Coordinates of C-alpha atoms in Angstrom, one line a residue:
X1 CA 0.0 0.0 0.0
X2 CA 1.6 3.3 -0.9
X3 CA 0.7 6.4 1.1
X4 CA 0.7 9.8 -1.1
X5 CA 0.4 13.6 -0.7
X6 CA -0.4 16.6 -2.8
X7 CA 0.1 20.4 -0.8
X8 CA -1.6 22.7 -1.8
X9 CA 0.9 25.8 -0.6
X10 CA -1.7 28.8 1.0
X11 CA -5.2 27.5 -0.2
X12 CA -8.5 27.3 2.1
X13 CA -11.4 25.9 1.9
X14 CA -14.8 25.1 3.9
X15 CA -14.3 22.0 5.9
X16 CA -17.9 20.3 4.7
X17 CA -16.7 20.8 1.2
X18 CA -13.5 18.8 2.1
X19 CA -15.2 16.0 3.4
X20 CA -17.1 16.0 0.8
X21 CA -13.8 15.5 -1.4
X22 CA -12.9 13.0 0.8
X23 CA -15.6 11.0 0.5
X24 CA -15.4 10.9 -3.2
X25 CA -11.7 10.1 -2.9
X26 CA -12.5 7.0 -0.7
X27 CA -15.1 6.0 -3.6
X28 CA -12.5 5.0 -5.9
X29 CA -11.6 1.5 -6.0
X30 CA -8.6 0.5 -4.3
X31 CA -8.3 3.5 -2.0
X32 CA -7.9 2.7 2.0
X33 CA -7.8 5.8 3.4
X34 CA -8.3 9.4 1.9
X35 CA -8.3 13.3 4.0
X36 CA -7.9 16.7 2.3
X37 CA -7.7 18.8 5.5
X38 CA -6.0 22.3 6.6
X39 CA -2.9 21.5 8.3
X40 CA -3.3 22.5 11.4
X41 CA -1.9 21.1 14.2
X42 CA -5.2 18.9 15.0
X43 CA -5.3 18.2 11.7
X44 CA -1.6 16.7 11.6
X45 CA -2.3 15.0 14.5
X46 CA -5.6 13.5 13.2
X47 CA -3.5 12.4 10.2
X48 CA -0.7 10.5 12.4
X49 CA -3.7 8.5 14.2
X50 CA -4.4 7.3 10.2
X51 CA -1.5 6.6 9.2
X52 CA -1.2 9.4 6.7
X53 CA 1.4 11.7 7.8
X54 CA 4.6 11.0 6.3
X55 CA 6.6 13.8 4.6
X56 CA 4.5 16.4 5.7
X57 CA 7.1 17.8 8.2
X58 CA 7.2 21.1 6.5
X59 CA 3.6 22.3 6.0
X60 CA 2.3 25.6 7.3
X61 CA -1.2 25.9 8.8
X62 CA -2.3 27.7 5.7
X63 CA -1.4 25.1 3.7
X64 CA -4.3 22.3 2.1
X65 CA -3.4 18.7 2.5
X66 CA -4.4 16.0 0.0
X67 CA -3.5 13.0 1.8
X68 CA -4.2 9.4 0.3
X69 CA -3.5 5.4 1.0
X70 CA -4.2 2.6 -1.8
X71 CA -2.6 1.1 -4.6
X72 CA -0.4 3.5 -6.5
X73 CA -2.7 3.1 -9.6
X74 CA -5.6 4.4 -7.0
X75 CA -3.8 7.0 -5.4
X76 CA -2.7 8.4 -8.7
X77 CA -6.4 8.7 -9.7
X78 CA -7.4 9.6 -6.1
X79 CA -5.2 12.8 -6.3
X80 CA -6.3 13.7 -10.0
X81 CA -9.8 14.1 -8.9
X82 CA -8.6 16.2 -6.3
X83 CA -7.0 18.6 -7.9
X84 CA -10.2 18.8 -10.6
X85 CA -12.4 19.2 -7.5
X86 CA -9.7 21.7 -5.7
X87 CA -9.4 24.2 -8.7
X88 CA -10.8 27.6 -8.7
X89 CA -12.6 29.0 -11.4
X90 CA -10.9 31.5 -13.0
X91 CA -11.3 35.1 -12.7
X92 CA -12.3 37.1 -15.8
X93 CA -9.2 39.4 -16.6
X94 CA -11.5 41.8 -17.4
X95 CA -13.5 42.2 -14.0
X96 CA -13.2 45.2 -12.2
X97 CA -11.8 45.3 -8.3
X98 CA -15.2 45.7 -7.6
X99 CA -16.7 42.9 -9.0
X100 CA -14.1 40.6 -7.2
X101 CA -15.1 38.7 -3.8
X102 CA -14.0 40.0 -0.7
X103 CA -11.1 38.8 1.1
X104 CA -12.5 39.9 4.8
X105 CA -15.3 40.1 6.3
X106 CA -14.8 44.0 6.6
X107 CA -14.6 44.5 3.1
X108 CA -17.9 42.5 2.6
X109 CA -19.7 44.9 5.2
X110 CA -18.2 48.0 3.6
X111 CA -19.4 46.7 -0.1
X112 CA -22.8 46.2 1.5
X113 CA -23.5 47.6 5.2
X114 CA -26.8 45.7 5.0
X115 CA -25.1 42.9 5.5
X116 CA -25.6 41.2 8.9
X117 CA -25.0 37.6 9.5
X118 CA -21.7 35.7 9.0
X119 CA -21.0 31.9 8.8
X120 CA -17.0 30.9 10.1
X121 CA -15.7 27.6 9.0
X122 CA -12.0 28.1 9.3
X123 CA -9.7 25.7 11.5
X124 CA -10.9 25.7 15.3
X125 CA -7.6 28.4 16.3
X126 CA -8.5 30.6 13.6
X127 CA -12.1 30.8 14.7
X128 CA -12.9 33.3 17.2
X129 CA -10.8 35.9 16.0
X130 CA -12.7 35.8 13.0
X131 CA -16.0 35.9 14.8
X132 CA -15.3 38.2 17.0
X133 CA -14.4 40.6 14.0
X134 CA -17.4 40.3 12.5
X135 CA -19.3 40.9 16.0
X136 CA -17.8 44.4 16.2
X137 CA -19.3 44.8 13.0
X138 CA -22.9 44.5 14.0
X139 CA -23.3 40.6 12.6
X140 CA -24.8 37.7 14.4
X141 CA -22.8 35.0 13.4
X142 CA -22.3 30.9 12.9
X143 CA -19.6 29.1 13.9
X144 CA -19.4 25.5 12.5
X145 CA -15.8 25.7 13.5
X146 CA -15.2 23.0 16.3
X147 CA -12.1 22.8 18.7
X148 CA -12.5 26.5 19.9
X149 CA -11.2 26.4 23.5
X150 CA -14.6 27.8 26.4
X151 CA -12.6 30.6 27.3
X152 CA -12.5 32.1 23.4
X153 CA -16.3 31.0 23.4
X154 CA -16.9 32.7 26.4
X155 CA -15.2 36.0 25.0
X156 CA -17.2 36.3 22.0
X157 CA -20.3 35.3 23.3
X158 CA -20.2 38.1 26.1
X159 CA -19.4 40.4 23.2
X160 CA -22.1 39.6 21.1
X161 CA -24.7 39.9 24.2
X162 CA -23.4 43.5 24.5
X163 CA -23.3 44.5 21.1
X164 CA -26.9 42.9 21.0
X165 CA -26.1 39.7 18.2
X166 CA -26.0 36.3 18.3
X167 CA -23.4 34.2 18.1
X168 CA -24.3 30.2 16.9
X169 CA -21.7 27.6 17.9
X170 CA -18.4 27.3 18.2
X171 CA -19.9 23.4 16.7
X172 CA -23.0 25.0 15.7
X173 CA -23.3 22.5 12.9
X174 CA -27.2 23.1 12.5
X175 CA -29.2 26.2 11.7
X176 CA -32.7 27.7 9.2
X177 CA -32.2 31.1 9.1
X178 CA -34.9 33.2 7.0
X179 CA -35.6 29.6 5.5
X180 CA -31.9 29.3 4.1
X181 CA -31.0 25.7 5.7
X182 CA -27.0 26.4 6.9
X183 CA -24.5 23.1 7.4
X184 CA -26.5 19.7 7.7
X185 CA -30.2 20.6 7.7
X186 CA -33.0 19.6 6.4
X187 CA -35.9 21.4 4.0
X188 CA -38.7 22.6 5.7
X189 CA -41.3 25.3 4.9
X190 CA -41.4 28.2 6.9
X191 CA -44.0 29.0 10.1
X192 CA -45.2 29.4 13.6
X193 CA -42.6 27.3 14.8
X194 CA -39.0 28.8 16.0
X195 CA -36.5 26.6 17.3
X196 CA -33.4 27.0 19.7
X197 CA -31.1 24.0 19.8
X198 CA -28.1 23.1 21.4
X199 CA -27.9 19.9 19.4
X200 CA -28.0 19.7 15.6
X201 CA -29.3 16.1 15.0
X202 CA -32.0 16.9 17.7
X203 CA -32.8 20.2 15.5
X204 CA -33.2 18.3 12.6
X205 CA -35.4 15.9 14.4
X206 CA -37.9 18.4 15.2
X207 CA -37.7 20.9 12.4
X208 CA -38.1 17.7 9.9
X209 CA -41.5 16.3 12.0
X210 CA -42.4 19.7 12.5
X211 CA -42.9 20.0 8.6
X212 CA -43.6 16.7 7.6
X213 CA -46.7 17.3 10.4
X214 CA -47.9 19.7 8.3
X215 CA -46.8 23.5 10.6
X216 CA -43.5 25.4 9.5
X217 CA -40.4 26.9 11.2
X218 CA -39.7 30.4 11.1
X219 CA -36.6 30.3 12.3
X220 CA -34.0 27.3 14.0
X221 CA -31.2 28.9 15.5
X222 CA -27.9 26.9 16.7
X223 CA -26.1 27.5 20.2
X224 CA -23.5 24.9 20.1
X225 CA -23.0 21.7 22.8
X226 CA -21.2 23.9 25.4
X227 CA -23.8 26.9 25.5
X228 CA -25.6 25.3 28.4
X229 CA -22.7 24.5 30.2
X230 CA -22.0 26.7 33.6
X231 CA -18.6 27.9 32.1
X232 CA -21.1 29.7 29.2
X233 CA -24.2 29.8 31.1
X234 CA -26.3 29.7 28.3
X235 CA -25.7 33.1 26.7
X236 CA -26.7 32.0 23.0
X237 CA -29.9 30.4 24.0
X238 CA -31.1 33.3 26.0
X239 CA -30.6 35.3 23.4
X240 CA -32.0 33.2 20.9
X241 CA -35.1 33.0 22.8
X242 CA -35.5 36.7 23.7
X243 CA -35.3 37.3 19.6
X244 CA -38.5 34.0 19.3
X245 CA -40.2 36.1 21.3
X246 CA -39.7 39.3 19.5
X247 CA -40.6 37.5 16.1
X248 CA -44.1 38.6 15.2
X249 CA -44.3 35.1 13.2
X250 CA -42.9 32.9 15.7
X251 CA -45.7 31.9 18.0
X252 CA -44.2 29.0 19.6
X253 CA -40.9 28.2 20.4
X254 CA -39.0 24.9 20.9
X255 CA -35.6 24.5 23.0
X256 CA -33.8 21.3 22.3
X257 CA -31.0 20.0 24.4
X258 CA -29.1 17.5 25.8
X259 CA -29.3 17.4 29.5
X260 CA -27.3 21.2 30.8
X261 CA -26.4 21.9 33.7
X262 CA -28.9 22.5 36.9
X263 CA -27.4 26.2 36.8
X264 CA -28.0 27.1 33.7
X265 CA -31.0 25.5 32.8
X266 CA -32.8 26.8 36.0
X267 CA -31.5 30.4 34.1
X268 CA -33.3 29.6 30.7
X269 CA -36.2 28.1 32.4
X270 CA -36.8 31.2 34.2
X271 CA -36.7 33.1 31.2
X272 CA -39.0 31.1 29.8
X273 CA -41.4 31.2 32.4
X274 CA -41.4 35.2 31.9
X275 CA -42.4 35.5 27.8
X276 CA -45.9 35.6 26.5
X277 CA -45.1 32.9 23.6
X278 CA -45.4 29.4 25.0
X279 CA -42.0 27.5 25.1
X280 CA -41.8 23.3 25.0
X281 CA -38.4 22.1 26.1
X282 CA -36.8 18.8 25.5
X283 CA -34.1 18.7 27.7
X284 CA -33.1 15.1 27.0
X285 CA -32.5 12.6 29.6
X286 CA -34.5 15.0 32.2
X287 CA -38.4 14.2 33.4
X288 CA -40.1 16.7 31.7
X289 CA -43.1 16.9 34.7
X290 CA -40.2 18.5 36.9
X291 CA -40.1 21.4 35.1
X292 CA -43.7 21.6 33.2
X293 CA -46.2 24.4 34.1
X294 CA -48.6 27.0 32.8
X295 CA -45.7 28.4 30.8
X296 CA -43.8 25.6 29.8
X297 CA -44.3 22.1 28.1
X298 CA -41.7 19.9 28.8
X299 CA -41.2 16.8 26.2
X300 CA -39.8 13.7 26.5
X301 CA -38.5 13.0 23.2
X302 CA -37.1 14.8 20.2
X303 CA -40.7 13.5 18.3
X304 CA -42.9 14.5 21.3
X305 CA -41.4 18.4 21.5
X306 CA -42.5 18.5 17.8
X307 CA -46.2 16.8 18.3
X308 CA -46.6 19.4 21.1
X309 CA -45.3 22.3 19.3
X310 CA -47.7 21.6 16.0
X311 CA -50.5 21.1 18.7
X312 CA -49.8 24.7 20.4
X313 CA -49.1 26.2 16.9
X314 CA -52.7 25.1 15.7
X315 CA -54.9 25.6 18.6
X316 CA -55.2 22.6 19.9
X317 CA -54.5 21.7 23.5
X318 CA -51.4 20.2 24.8
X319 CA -53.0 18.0 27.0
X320 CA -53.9 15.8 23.9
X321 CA -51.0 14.9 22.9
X322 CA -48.8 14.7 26.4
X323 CA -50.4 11.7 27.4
X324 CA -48.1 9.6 25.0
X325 CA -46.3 6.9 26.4
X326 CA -44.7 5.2 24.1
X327 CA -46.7 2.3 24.7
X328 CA -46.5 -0.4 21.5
X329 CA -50.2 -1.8 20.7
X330 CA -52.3 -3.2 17.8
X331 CA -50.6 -4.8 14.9
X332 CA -47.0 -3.3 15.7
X333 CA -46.9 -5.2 18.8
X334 CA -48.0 -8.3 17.2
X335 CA -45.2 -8.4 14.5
X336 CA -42.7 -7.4 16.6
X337 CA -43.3 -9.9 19.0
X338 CA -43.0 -12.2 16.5
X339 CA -40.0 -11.4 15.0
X340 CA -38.7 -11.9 18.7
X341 CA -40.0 -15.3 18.4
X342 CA -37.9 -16.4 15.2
X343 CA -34.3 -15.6 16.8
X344 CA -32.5 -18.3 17.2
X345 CA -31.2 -18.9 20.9
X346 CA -27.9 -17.2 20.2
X347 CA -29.7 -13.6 19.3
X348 CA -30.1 -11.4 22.2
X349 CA -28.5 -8.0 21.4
X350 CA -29.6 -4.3 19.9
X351 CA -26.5 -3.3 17.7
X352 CA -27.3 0.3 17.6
X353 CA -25.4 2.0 15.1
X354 CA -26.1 5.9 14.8
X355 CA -24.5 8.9 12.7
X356 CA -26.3 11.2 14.9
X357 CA -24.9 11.6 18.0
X358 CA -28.2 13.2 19.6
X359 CA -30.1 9.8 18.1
X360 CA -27.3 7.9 19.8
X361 CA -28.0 9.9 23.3
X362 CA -32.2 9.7 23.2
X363 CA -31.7 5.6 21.8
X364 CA -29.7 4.6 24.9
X365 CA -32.0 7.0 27.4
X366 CA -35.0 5.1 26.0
X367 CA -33.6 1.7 25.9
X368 CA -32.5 2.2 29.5
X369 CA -36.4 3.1 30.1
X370 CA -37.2 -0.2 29.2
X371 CA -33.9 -1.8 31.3
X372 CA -31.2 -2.8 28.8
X373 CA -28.2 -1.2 30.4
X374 CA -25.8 -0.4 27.1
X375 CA -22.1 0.4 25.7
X376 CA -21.4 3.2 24.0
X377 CA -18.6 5.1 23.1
X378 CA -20.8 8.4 23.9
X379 CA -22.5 6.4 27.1
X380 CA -25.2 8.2 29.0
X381 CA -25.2 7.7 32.9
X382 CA -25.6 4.6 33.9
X383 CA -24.3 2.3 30.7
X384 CA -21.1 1.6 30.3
X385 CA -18.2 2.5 28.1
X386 CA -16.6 0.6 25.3
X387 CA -12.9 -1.1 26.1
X388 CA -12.5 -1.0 22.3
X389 CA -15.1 1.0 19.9
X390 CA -14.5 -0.9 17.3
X391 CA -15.9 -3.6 18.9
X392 CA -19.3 -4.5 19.9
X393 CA -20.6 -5.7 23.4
X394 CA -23.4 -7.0 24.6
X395 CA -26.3 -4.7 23.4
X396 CA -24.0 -1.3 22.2
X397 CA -24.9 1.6 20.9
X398 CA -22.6 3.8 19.5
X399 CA -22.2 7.1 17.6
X400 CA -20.3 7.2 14.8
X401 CA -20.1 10.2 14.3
X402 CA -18.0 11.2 17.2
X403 CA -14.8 12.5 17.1
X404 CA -13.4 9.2 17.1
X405 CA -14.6 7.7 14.1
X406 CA -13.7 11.1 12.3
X407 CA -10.1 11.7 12.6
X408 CA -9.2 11.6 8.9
X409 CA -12.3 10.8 7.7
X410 CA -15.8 12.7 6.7
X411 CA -18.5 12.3 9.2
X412 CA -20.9 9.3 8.7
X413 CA -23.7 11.5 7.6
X414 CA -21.6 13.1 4.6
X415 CA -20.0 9.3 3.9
X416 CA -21.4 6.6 5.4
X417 CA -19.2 3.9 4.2
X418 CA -17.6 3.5 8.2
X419 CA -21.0 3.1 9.2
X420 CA -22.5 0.8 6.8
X421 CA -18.5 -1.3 7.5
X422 CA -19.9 -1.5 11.2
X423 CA -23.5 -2.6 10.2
X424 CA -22.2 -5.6 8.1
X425 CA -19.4 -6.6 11.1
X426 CA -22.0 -6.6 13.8
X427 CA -24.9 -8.5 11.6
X428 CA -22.6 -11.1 11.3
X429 CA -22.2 -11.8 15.1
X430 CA -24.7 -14.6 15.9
X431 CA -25.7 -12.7 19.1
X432 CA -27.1 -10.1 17.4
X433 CA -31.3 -9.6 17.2
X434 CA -32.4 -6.3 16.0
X435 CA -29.3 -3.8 13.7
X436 CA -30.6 0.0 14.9
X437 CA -29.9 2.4 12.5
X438 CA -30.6 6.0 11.4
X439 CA -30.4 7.8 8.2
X440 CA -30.3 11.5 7.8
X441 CA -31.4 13.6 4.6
X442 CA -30.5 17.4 3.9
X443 CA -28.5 19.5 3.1
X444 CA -24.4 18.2 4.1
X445 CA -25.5 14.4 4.1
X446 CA -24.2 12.2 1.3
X447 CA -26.5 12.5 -1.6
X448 CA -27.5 8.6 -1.6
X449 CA -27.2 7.7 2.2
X450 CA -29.3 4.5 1.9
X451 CA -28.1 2.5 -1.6
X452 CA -24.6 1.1 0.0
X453 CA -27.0 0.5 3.3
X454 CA -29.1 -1.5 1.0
X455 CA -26.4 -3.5 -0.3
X456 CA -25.4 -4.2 3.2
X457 CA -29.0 -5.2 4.4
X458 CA -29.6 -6.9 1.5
X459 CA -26.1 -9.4 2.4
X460 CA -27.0 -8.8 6.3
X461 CA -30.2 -10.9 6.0
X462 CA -29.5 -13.5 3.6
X463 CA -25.9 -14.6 5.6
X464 CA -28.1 -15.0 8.9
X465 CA -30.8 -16.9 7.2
X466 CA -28.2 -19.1 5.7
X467 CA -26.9 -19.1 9.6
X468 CA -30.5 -19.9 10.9
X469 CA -31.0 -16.6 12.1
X470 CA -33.5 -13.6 11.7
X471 CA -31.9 -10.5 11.7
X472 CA -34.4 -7.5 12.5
X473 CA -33.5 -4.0 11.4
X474 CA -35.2 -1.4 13.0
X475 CA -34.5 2.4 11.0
X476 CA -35.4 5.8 11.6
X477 CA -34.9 8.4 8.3
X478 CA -34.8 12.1 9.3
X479 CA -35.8 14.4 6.6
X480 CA -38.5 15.7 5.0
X481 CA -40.4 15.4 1.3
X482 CA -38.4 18.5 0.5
X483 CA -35.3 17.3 0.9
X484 CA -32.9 16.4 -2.8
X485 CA -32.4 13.0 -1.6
X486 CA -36.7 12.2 -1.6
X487 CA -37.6 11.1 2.2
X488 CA -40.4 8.4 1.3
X489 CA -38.2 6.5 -1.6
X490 CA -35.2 6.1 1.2
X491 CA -38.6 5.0 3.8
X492 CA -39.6 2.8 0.7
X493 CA -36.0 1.5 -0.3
X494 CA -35.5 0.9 3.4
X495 CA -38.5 -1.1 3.7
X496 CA -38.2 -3.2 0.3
X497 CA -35.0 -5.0 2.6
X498 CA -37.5 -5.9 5.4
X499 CA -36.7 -3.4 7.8
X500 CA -39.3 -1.8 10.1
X501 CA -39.1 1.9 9.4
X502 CA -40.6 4.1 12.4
X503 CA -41.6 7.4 12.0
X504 CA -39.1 9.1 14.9
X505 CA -36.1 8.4 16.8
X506 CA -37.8 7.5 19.8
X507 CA -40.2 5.0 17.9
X508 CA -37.6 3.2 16.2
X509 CA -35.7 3.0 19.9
X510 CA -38.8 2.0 21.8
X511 CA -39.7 -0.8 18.9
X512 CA -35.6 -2.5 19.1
X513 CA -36.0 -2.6 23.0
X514 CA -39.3 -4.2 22.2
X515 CA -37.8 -6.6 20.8
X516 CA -34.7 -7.4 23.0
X517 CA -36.9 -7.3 26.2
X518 CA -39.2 -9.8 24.8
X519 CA -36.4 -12.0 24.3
X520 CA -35.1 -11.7 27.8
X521 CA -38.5 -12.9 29.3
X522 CA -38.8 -15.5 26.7
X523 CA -35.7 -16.8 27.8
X524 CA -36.2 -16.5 31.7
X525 CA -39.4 -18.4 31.9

């Protein structure tokens, strides 16, 4: 295997588009390994942990890396669709200065003051001097930059408050502003319905339902994981929910979250409490009747802070739709408990196998519910974390998508070759029952997420039924009819493999615990 490089001396570009490059890279047939990064000094590292740093002792951190491993036939093509994939269009000659893009955010703003809203992608050191340049120029901005270190997002964030903007991130990877979907997000129309979110996968959960319910979001703003932490103290959301409540067209407003600190969340609830729009909160992992009131609907899942929210938004009372349970009945129950019944003796395990880390979080928290303690390598309290996560044990569940999986490679949502690798792997243990999976449209995700799945599957289920086993696979697809890559043909191509496709997260979670507790009792009478 030969390991190759191409540097690209004083070039930058946005890291989705990378990834994106890399992905196409890794397509090619006899490629092992493929990253076009910035070389930074995460980056370099990131590199090393692949195995693809050698001769790259002289790079500069504005410098792009093309880094590739394969057969030298492969890399040779590997590195000639990068460079047809790196090149710039030209410039006309004949264009004057002012017609050429601006190489600052300050000459943007001087070329048009109405300009007000930034988006920084640059490497994580870079970030918040950046941001905090466009701040003292009157913009709210995004971050999708990660790797910022709390202090920096402290020091902007305090800015912004003062200078009355908002600043999304650092990690905001999720946003719908004015109906433009920013990094991965998905298609929705616009409507009553703004948004606040300190996860992106848990924003795309509920903006996606919220639309394919029939409301509309008027705005879905990003605060980034740490916002609600006590270092932060939950500047971004406060602020994002003090500008919900000034928006004439938002008449409801949604804050999503994974569980922040008691601090903090006491300070947002609070705020809450005090505005004449009602607020539902999901603040995952936490009962939502501690915190529920006259003002404020608390959720249980993702799927249930988007029922609510529709509910509010049209009139209707709240009260009809909180008393969901989760409860499995009718003809669902029935099948499933049948497919519990044709496992072999062996099968006794969920493999849950996510590319969003917030689906990862709410599938464990709801397979606890139903007592299947879990590994993870993003555990919640109480499960237990993986000696190797590579490696399956008893039932896992596991997030691809964390930083782990990533180092030199796109995230699973943008490629989701790594993923679909660990689907096949752990359908081929014999203790495996029901394969968990999710599959997210929009914008940022690979353009066909579910065809290599279906190749998988489609392998998955005929080995174990020439093993004796069933194999159940249990999906959830988040996205929406408006989305490029057509939510009901990846429900329909999902299905066509024999998988049970739910209609949220917490559906698909509740159906795979189903299944796995029904083969526990089975097996202890």
């Amino acid at each position: 295997m030969s390991v190759r490089h191409r540097i690209v001396a004083n070039m930058y570009k946005d890291s989705v588009a990378l990834m994106a490059i890399s992905s196409k890279m890794l397509a090619i047939e006899g490629i092992d390994a493929a990253s076009v990064v910035m070389a930074t000094p995460t980056n370099l590292d990131n590199l090393v942990e692949a195995g693809l740093s050698a001769g790259l002792d002289e790079t500069k951190p504005s410098d792009l890396i093309v880094a590739v491993a394969g057969t030298d036939e492969a890399c040779d093509a590997a590195l000639s669709l990068a460079d047809d994939l790196l090149a710039e269009q030209p410039l006309d000659p004949g264009a004057a200065a002012a017609e050429l893009p601006a190489s600052s955010t300050q000459m943007a703003v001087a070329a048009d003051p109405a300009l007000n809203f930034a988006l920084i992608s640059v490497p994580g050191a870079y970030a918040a001097a950046e941001a905090i340049k466009a701040v003292r120029l009157g913009m709210s901005v995004m971050v999708f930059s990660d790797n910022v270190p709390v202090e920096q997002e402290l020091a902007m964030k305090t800015l912004a408050a003062e200078r009355g903007v908002m600043v999304m991130g650092p990690d905001c990877g999720t946003a719908i502003v004015n109906g433009l979907p920013l990094g991965f997000a998905n298609v929705v129309r616009r409507g009553p319905i703004g948004v606040v979110g300190a996860s992106g996968t848990g924003m795309q959960e509920v903006t996606a339902r919220i639309h394919n319910l029939g409301s509309g979001v008027s705005q879905a703003l990003g605060t980034g994981g740490h916002d609600l932490s006590d270092d932060i103290g939950g500047i971004s959301m406060l602020h994002g929910l003090r500008s919900l409540e000034q928006d004439p067209s938002t008449t409801v407003i949604v804050l999503v979250s994974k569980p922040p600190s008691e601090r903090v969340a006491q300070i947002v609830l609070d705020e809450a409490r005090g505005m004449t729009t009602p607020v539902v909160v999901i603040f995952l992992g936490a009962d939502p009747e501690t915190f529920s009131d006259d003002k404020i609907h608390g959720a249980a899942t993702l799927a249930d802070a988007a029922d609510l929210a529709v509910a509010i938004a049209a009139g209707r009372p709240a009260e009809s739709i909180r008393t969901t349970s989760g409860a499995i009945e009718g003809e669902t129950r029935r099948t499933l408990d049948d497919t519990a019944r044709r496992m072999s003796a062996d099968q006794r395990y969920i493999r849950g196998i996510f590319c969003g880390g917030t689906f990862c979080f709410e599938a464990q928290l709801l397979c606890q519910a139903a007592g299947i303690t879990s590994w993870s390598n993003t555990p919640v309290a109480g499960n237990h974390t993986l000696a190797d996560i590579r490696i399956s044990s008893e039932h896992t569940i596991v997030d691809m998508g964390d930083d782990e999986f990533t180092q030199g490679r796109p995230h699973p949502m943008i490629d989701p070759t790594l993923r679909n690798e660990r689907v096949a792997h752990d359908a081929a243990d014999p203790t495996t029952a029901v394969l968990l999976i999710d599959v997210v449209l929009g914008y940022g995700s690979a353009d066909d997420p579910v065809s290599g799945l279906l190749e998988v599957l489609g392998a998955a289920r005929s080995n174990a039924k020439g093993a004796g086993r069933h194999l159940a696979v249990v999906a959830h697809v988040c996205g929406t009819d408006a989305d490029h890559q057509q939510r009901d043909e990846a429900i329909a191509t999902l299905r066509s493999t024999g998988a049970f496709v739910a209609s949220s997260n917490a559906e698909a979670a509740r159906w795979a615990a189903h299944i796995a507790t029904t083969i526990s009792n089975r097996e202890q009478r």
